CSV table of C-alpha atoms and ligand atoms in Angstrom, one decimal:
chain,number,residue,atom,x,y,z
A,1,MET,CA,-46.3,-189.2,18.7
A,2,GLU,CA,-43.9,-190.9,16.3
A,3,ALA,CA,-42.6,-194.4,17.3
A,4,GLU,CA,-38.9,-193.5,16.5
A,5,GLU,CA,-39.2,-190.5,18.8
A,6,VAL,CA,-39.8,-192.6,21.9
A,7,ALA,CA,-37.6,-195.5,21.1
A,8,ALA,CA,-34.5,-193.8,22.6
A,9,LYS,CA,-31.6,-196.2,22.6
A,10,PRO,CA,-29.4,-196.6,25.7
A,11,PRO,CA,-25.6,-196.3,25.4
A,12,LYS,CA,-24.1,-199.3,23.4
A,13,GLY,CA,-22.9,-202.3,25.3
A,14,ARG,CA,-25.0,-201.9,28.5
A,15,PHE,CA,-26.7,-205.0,29.8
A,16,CYS,CA,-30.4,-205.1,30.6
A,17,THR,CA,-31.0,-204.1,34.2
A,18,ILE,CA,-33.8,-206.7,34.6
A,19,CYS,CA,-32.3,-209.9,33.1
A,20,ASN,CA,-28.6,-208.9,33.2
A,21,GLN,CA,-28.1,-211.3,30.3
A,22,ARG,CA,-29.1,-209.5,27.0
A,23,ARG,CA,-27.9,-206.1,25.8
A,24,ALA,CA,-30.2,-203.2,26.7
A,25,ALA,CA,-32.1,-202.0,23.7
A,26,LEU,CA,-34.3,-199.2,25.1
A,27,LYS,CA,-34.8,-196.8,28.0
A,28,ARG,CA,-38.1,-197.5,29.5
A,29,PRO,CA,-40.1,-194.2,29.5
A,30,LYS,CA,-42.0,-195.0,32.8
A,31,THR,CA,-38.9,-195.8,34.9
A,32,LEU,CA,-35.9,-194.8,32.7
A,33,GLU,CA,-34.5,-198.4,33.3
A,34,GLN,CA,-32.3,-199.6,30.5
A,35,ILE,CA,-33.7,-202.9,29.4
A,36,CYS,CA,-33.8,-205.4,26.5
A,37,ARG,CA,-36.9,-205.8,24.3
A,38,GLU,CA,-37.9,-209.2,25.7
A,39,CYS,CA,-37.9,-207.8,29.3
A,40,PHE,CA,-39.8,-204.7,28.0
A,41,TYR,CA,-42.6,-206.9,26.5
A,42,ALA,CA,-42.7,-208.9,29.7
A,43,VAL,CA,-43.0,-206.0,32.1
A,44,PHE,CA,-45.4,-204.1,29.8
A,45,GLU,CA,-47.8,-207.1,29.5
A,46,GLU,CA,-47.5,-208.3,33.1
A,47,GLU,CA,-48.1,-204.8,34.6
A,48,ILE,CA,-51.4,-204.8,32.6
A,49,HIS,CA,-52.2,-208.3,33.8
A,50,GLY,CA,-51.5,-207.0,37.4
A,51,VAL,CA,-54.0,-204.1,36.9
A,52,ILE,CA,-56.6,-206.5,35.6
A,53,VAL,CA,-56.2,-208.9,38.5
A,54,ASP,CA,-55.9,-206.3,41.3
A,55,ASN,CA,-59.0,-204.5,40.1
A,56,GLN,CA,-61.0,-207.6,39.3
A,57,LEU,CA,-61.9,-206.2,35.9
A,58,PHE,CA,-63.3,-209.5,34.5
A,59,LYS,CA,-64.9,-212.7,35.5
A,60,PRO,CA,-64.4,-216.0,33.7
A,61,GLY,CA,-67.0,-216.5,30.9
A,62,GLU,CA,-67.7,-212.8,30.3
A,63,ARG,CA,-68.2,-211.4,26.8
A,64,VAL,CA,-66.0,-208.3,26.4
A,65,ALA,CA,-66.1,-205.7,23.6
A,66,ILE,CA,-62.9,-203.8,22.9
A,67,GLY,CA,-63.6,-200.3,21.6
A,68,ALA,CA,-61.5,-200.4,18.5
A,69,SER,CA,-60.7,-197.2,16.6
A,70,GLY,CA,-57.7,-198.6,14.7
A,71,GLY,CA,-55.4,-196.2,16.6
A,72,LYS,CA,-52.3,-197.3,18.6
A,73,ASP,CA,-54.0,-197.5,22.0
A,74,SER,CA,-57.0,-199.7,21.1
A,75,THR,CA,-54.8,-201.8,18.7
A,76,VAL,CA,-52.3,-202.6,21.4
A,77,LEU,CA,-55.2,-203.2,23.8
A,78,ALA,CA,-56.8,-205.8,21.4
A,79,TYR,CA,-53.4,-207.5,20.9
A,80,VAL,CA,-52.3,-207.6,24.6
A,81,LEU,CA,-55.8,-208.5,25.9
A,82,SER,CA,-56.0,-211.5,23.5
A,83,GLU,CA,-52.5,-212.6,24.6
A,84,LEU,CA,-53.2,-212.3,28.3
A,85,ASN,CA,-56.6,-214.0,27.9
A,86,ARG,CA,-54.8,-217.0,26.4
A,87,ARG,CA,-51.8,-216.9,28.7
A,88,HIS,CA,-53.6,-216.5,32.0
A,89,ASN,CA,-56.9,-218.3,31.0
A,90,TYR,CA,-59.2,-215.4,31.7
A,91,GLY,CA,-61.9,-217.3,29.9
A,92,LEU,CA,-63.1,-214.2,28.1
A,93,ASP,CA,-65.0,-214.0,24.7
A,94,LEU,CA,-63.4,-211.0,23.1
A,95,PHE,CA,-64.9,-208.8,20.3
A,96,LEU,CA,-63.9,-205.7,18.4
A,97,LEU,CA,-66.4,-202.9,18.4
A,98,SER,CA,-66.0,-199.9,16.1
A,99,VAL,CA,-68.0,-196.7,15.7
A,100,ASP,CA,-68.0,-195.2,12.2
A,101,GLU,CA,-68.6,-191.5,12.8
A,102,GLY,CA,-68.7,-190.9,9.0
A,103,ILE,CA,-65.5,-188.8,8.7
A,104,THR,CA,-64.0,-189.2,5.2
A,105,GLY,CA,-60.2,-189.4,5.1
A,106,TYR,CA,-60.0,-190.4,8.7
A,107,ARG,CA,-62.5,-193.0,10.0
A,108,ASP,CA,-62.9,-194.8,6.7
A,109,ASP,CA,-59.1,-195.4,6.6
A,110,SER,CA,-58.8,-196.4,10.3
A,111,LEU,CA,-61.7,-198.8,9.9
A,112,GLU,CA,-59.8,-200.6,7.2
A,113,THR,CA,-57.0,-201.1,9.9
A,114,VAL,CA,-59.6,-202.6,12.3
A,115,LYS,CA,-60.8,-204.9,9.6
A,116,ARG,CA,-57.2,-206.2,9.2
A,117,ASN,CA,-56.9,-206.5,13.0
A,118,GLU,CA,-60.1,-208.7,12.9
A,119,ILE,CA,-58.2,-211.2,10.8
A,120,GLN,CA,-54.8,-210.8,12.4
A,121,TYR,CA,-56.1,-211.3,16.0
A,122,GLY,CA,-59.0,-213.6,15.1
A,123,LEU,CA,-61.5,-211.4,16.9
A,124,PRO,CA,-65.1,-210.9,15.5
A,125,LEU,CA,-65.8,-207.2,14.6
A,126,LYS,CA,-69.0,-205.2,14.8
A,127,VAL,CA,-69.2,-201.7,13.3
A,128,VAL,CA,-72.0,-199.3,14.2
A,129,SER,CA,-72.4,-196.0,12.4
A,130,TYR,CA,-73.7,-192.5,13.3
A,131,LYS,CA,-75.6,-192.6,10.0
A,132,ASP,CA,-77.5,-195.7,10.9
A,133,LEU,CA,-78.0,-194.7,14.6
A,134,TYR,CA,-78.7,-191.0,14.2
A,135,GLY,CA,-79.3,-190.4,10.5
A,136,TRP,CA,-76.3,-188.1,10.1
A,137,THR,CA,-72.6,-188.5,9.5
A,138,MET,CA,-70.1,-186.1,11.1
A,139,ASP,CA,-69.2,-185.0,7.6
A,140,GLU,CA,-72.8,-184.0,6.9
A,141,ILE,CA,-73.1,-182.2,10.3
A,142,VAL,CA,-69.8,-180.2,9.8
A,143,LYS,CA,-70.9,-179.3,6.3
A,144,LEU,CA,-74.1,-177.9,7.7
A,145,ILE,CA,-73.0,-176.2,10.9
A,146,GLY,CA,-69.3,-175.7,10.5
A,147,LEU,CA,-66.4,-176.6,12.9
A,148,LYS,CA,-68.0,-175.8,16.3
A,149,ASN,CA,-67.6,-177.9,19.4
A,150,ASN,CA,-67.3,-181.0,17.2
A,151,CYS,CA,-65.2,-183.0,19.7
A,152,THR,CA,-67.7,-182.4,22.5
A,153,PHE,CA,-70.7,-183.6,20.5
A,154,CYS,CA,-68.9,-186.3,18.7
A,155,GLY,CA,-67.7,-187.7,22.1
A,156,VAL,CA,-71.2,-187.8,23.5
A,157,PHE,CA,-72.6,-189.5,20.4
A,158,ARG,CA,-69.7,-192.0,20.3
A,159,ARG,CA,-70.3,-192.9,23.9
A,160,GLN,CA,-73.8,-193.8,23.2
A,161,ALA,CA,-73.0,-195.5,19.9
A,162,LEU,CA,-70.5,-197.7,21.8
A,163,ASP,CA,-73.2,-198.6,24.3
A,164,ARG,CA,-75.6,-199.5,21.6
A,165,GLY,CA,-73.0,-201.6,19.8
A,166,ALA,CA,-72.2,-203.4,23.0
A,167,THR,CA,-75.9,-204.1,23.6
A,168,LEU,CA,-76.1,-205.6,20.1
A,169,LEU,CA,-73.1,-207.8,20.8
A,170,LYS,CA,-74.7,-208.8,24.1
A,171,VAL,CA,-71.4,-208.2,25.9
A,172,ASP,CA,-71.0,-207.9,29.7
A,173,LYS,CA,-68.3,-205.2,29.5
A,174,LEU,CA,-66.7,-202.7,27.2
A,175,VAL,CA,-63.0,-201.9,27.4
A,176,THR,CA,-61.3,-198.8,25.9
A,177,GLY,CA,-57.7,-197.9,25.3
A,178,HIS,CA,-57.7,-194.8,27.5
A,179,ASN,CA,-54.1,-194.6,28.8
A,180,ALA,CA,-52.4,-193.0,31.8
A,181,ASP,CA,-51.6,-189.8,29.9
A,182,ASP,CA,-55.3,-189.5,28.8
A,183,ILE,CA,-56.4,-189.9,32.5
A,184,ALA,CA,-53.8,-187.4,33.9
A,185,GLU,CA,-54.9,-184.9,31.2
A,186,THR,CA,-58.6,-185.3,32.2
A,187,VAL,CA,-57.8,-184.9,35.9
A,188,LEU,CA,-56.0,-181.6,35.0
A,189,LEU,CA,-58.8,-180.4,32.8
A,190,ASN,CA,-61.4,-181.1,35.4
A,191,ILE,CA,-59.3,-179.1,38.0
A,192,LEU,CA,-58.9,-176.2,35.5
A,193,ARG,CA,-62.7,-176.2,34.9
A,194,GLY,CA,-63.5,-176.7,38.6
A,195,ASP,CA,-65.7,-179.7,37.6
A,196,ILE,CA,-65.6,-181.7,40.8
A,197,ALA,CA,-68.3,-184.1,39.7
A,198,ARG,CA,-66.3,-185.3,36.8
A,199,LEU,CA,-63.0,-185.1,38.8
A,200,SER,CA,-64.4,-187.6,41.2
A,201,ARG,CA,-65.4,-190.0,38.4
A,202,CYS,CA,-62.6,-189.6,35.9
A,203,THR,CA,-59.9,-191.7,37.6
A,204,SER,CA,-62.2,-194.8,38.1
A,205,ILE,CA,-60.9,-197.8,36.3
A,206,THR,CA,-64.4,-199.1,35.9
A,207,THR,CA,-67.4,-196.8,35.3
A,208,GLY,CA,-71.1,-197.3,34.5
A,209,GLU,CA,-71.6,-200.2,36.8
A,210,ASP,CA,-75.1,-199.0,37.5
A,211,GLY,CA,-75.8,-198.6,33.8
A,212,PRO,CA,-76.4,-201.3,31.1
A,213,ILE,CA,-72.7,-201.9,30.2
A,214,PRO,CA,-69.8,-201.2,32.6
A,215,ARG,CA,-66.6,-199.7,30.9
A,216,CYS,CA,-63.1,-200.5,32.0
A,217,LYS,CA,-59.7,-198.9,31.2
A,218,PRO,CA,-57.0,-201.6,31.5
A,219,PHE,CA,-54.4,-199.1,30.4
A,220,LYS,CA,-55.2,-196.7,33.3
A,221,TYR,CA,-51.5,-196.9,34.4
A,222,THR,CA,-49.9,-197.6,31.0
A,223,TYR,CA,-47.9,-194.7,29.5
A,224,GLU,CA,-48.6,-193.6,26.0
A,225,LYS,CA,-44.9,-193.6,25.1
A,226,GLU,CA,-44.7,-197.3,26.1
A,227,ILE,CA,-47.8,-198.1,24.1
A,228,VAL,CA,-46.2,-196.5,21.0
A,229,MET,CA,-42.9,-198.3,21.7
A,230,TYR,CA,-44.7,-201.6,22.1
A,231,ALA,CA,-46.7,-201.2,18.9
A,232,TYR,CA,-43.5,-200.2,17.1
A,233,PHE,CA,-41.3,-203.0,18.3
A,234,LYS,CA,-44.1,-205.6,17.8
A,235,ARG,CA,-44.8,-204.1,14.3
A,236,LEU,CA,-48.5,-203.9,15.0
A,237,ASP,CA,-50.8,-202.7,12.3
A,238,TYR,CA,-52.4,-199.4,13.4
A,239,PHE,CA,-53.5,-196.1,12.0
A,240,SER,CA,-51.8,-193.0,13.2
A,241,THR,CA,-53.5,-190.0,11.7
A,242,GLU,CA,-55.3,-187.3,13.8
A,243,CYS,CA,-59.0,-186.7,13.2
A,244,ILE,CA,-59.5,-184.0,10.6
A,245,TYR,CA,-62.0,-182.1,12.8
A,246,SER,CA,-60.1,-182.7,16.0
A,247,PRO,CA,-58.2,-179.6,17.2
A,248,ASN,CA,-59.3,-179.2,20.8
A,249,ALA,CA,-56.9,-176.4,21.8
A,250,TYR,CA,-57.5,-176.5,25.6
A,251,ARG,CA,-57.0,-180.3,25.8
A,252,GLY,CA,-53.9,-179.9,23.5
A,253,PHE,CA,-52.4,-177.4,26.1
A,254,ALA,CA,-53.1,-179.8,29.0
A,255,ARG,CA,-51.4,-182.6,26.9
A,256,GLU,CA,-48.3,-180.5,26.2
A,257,PHE,CA,-48.1,-179.5,29.9
A,258,ILE,CA,-48.2,-183.1,31.0
A,259,LYS,CA,-45.6,-184.0,28.4
A,260,ASP,CA,-43.3,-181.2,29.8
A,261,LEU,CA,-43.8,-182.5,33.3
A,262,GLU,CA,-43.0,-186.1,32.2
A,263,ARG,CA,-39.8,-184.9,30.7
A,264,ILE,CA,-38.7,-183.5,34.0
A,265,ARG,CA,-40.1,-186.3,36.1
A,266,PRO,CA,-41.6,-189.4,34.4
A,267,ARG,CA,-43.6,-190.3,37.6
A,268,ALA,CA,-45.6,-187.0,37.2
A,269,ILE,CA,-48.2,-188.8,35.2
A,270,LEU,CA,-48.9,-191.4,37.9
A,271,ASP,CA,-48.7,-188.6,40.6
A,272,ILE,CA,-51.5,-186.7,38.8
A,273,ILE,CA,-53.7,-189.8,38.6
A,274,LYS,CA,-53.0,-190.5,42.3
A,275,SER,CA,-53.9,-186.9,43.2
A,276,GLY,CA,-57.2,-187.3,41.2
A,277,GLU,CA,-57.9,-190.6,43.1
A,278,ASP,CA,-57.3,-189.0,46.5
A,279,PHE,CA,-59.6,-186.1,46.0
A,280,ARG,CA,-62.4,-186.4,48.6
A,281,ILE,CA,-65.6,-184.4,48.1
A,282,SER,CA,-67.3,-183.2,51.2
A,283,THR,CA,-70.6,-184.9,51.7
A,284,SER,CA,-72.3,-181.5,52.1
A,285,THR,CA,-71.3,-180.5,48.6
A,286,LYS,CA,-74.2,-180.5,46.2
A,287,MET,CA,-73.4,-182.5,43.1
A,288,PRO,CA,-75.2,-182.4,39.7
A,289,GLU,CA,-77.3,-185.5,39.3
A,290,GLN,CA,-77.1,-187.7,36.3
A,291,GLY,CA,-80.5,-188.1,34.8
A,292,ASN,CA,-82.0,-190.0,32.0
A,293,CYS,CA,-83.1,-188.7,28.6
A,294,GLU,CA,-86.8,-188.0,28.5
A,295,ARG,CA,-87.1,-189.4,25.0
A,296,CYS,CA,-85.3,-192.7,25.2
A,297,GLY,CA,-84.3,-193.2,28.9
A,298,TYR,CA,-80.5,-193.3,28.1
A,299,ILE,CA,-78.3,-192.0,30.9
A,300,SER,CA,-77.4,-188.3,30.3
A,301,SER,CA,-76.0,-185.4,32.4
A,302,GLN,CA,-76.2,-182.6,29.8
A,303,PHE,CA,-77.8,-183.5,26.6
A,304,SER,CA,-80.9,-185.3,25.5
A,305,VAL,CA,-79.8,-188.4,23.6
A,306,PRO,CA,-79.5,-187.7,19.9
A,307,SER,CA,-81.6,-189.1,17.2
A,308,SER,CA,-81.8,-187.8,13.6
A,309,ASP,CA,-83.2,-184.3,13.4
A,310,PHE,CA,-83.0,-183.9,17.2
A,311,LEU,CA,-79.3,-184.5,17.0
A,312,LEU,CA,-78.8,-181.6,14.5
A,313,LEU,CA,-81.1,-179.3,16.6
A,314,SER,CA,-78.9,-179.9,19.7
A,315,MET,CA,-75.8,-179.3,17.7
A,316,VAL,CA,-77.0,-175.9,16.4
A,317,LEU,CA,-78.4,-174.9,19.8
A,318,PHE,CA,-75.2,-175.7,21.7
A,319,ALA,CA,-72.7,-174.6,19.0
B,401,ATP,N1,-64.5,-194.8,16.6
B,401,ATP,C1,-64.3,-195.6,17.7
B,401,ATP,N2,-64.8,-196.8,17.7
B,401,ATP,C2,-64.5,-197.6,18.8
B,401,ATP,N3,-63.8,-197.2,19.9
B,401,ATP,C3,-63.3,-196.0,19.9
B,401,ATP,C4,-63.5,-195.1,18.8
B,401,ATP,N4,-62.9,-193.9,19.1
B,401,ATP,C5,-62.4,-194.1,20.3
B,401,ATP,N5,-62.6,-195.3,20.8
B,401,ATP,C6,-62.2,-195.9,22.1
B,401,ATP,O1,-61.9,-194.9,23.0
B,401,ATP,C7,-60.5,-194.9,23.4
B,401,ATP,C8,-59.9,-193.5,23.5
B,401,ATP,O2,-60.2,-192.7,22.4
B,401,ATP,P1,-59.4,-191.5,21.9
B,401,ATP,O3,-60.3,-190.7,21.0
B,401,ATP,O4,-58.8,-190.8,23.1
B,401,ATP,O5,-58.4,-192.2,21.0
B,401,ATP,P2,-56.8,-192.3,21.0
B,401,ATP,O6,-56.2,-191.8,22.2
B,401,ATP,O7,-56.3,-191.9,19.7
B,401,ATP,O8,-56.8,-193.9,21.1
B,401,ATP,P3,-56.6,-194.9,19.9
B,401,ATP,O9,-55.1,-194.8,19.7
B,401,ATP,O10,-57.0,-196.2,20.3
B,401,ATP,O11,-57.4,-194.3,18.7
B,401,ATP,C9,-59.8,-195.6,22.2
B,401,ATP,O12,-58.6,-196.2,22.6
B,401,ATP,C10,-60.9,-196.7,21.9
B,401,ATP,O13,-60.9,-197.8,22.8
């Protein structure tokens, strides 16, 4: 999504509907209000603060890692969280944590962005790589087995890599830049697949509380268009290229469908999240149990946890 595309201008001469003092500079995607930039920054940031407070995402003194991919969502998350931490005295120790999947022409470039963010925001950065953790890069795997189910595997490996990096950083929590559009998309995909176990988990703002490191999504109610707009107006330094192995056609269709709904009714994104939250599963329904990998004990519902040759073997078997 290009920044210019979402920065639709209201008619000239209108006053901001929030402050009524400055000229409106944009139409807010979530509410369609015509507001000035200053009021947009304020409502955008304070809504996220409200979500953090209402859901008690953090406690003073906690060490928190921000999953930093260099993309728009995690870059805006790093910027806004450092601002709110200062402004509202959260008392958090913030870190950037990046996973290098070993994808030439994509992750190497986005990691350069994260390295610049480390300096720009004064947040210490830790990078963990698939090569070091599992013995293989994604480039090597794709070269060997081709383009099959890459996103699914890569997602499972990244999840574990983030946990391992968070353990090395000795953090209490990990936050990611998953936004409202991502969550609505996941609700829809879980309905389409009839995956009620995931449907019941995917709207939680905090997950993994029974595991080693809980994960939070402070952008659960933040619209992607507003994140892009915020990054654009604030001139944040982020990387905007899609992963070269990424096309996940089914997710892509769900994304397009949600964008179409949003065009007709911007609230549709929040409505889908709310529907996902309100699903109740009958207590008599048998749910799949999350187990632990027999090899290393890491939490796992489908795969054994990857390591070097074992990783490759699972890729080939499941491809
Ligand atoms: N390589 C990575 N290293 C660290 N964190 C990551 C990485 N990839 C994804 N994440 C985390 O997971 C979140 C969702 O990832 P997703 O792949 O959906 O990226 P995205 O929607 O393009 O987000 P972003 O714009 O931040 O890249 C990111 O916002 C980030 O917090």
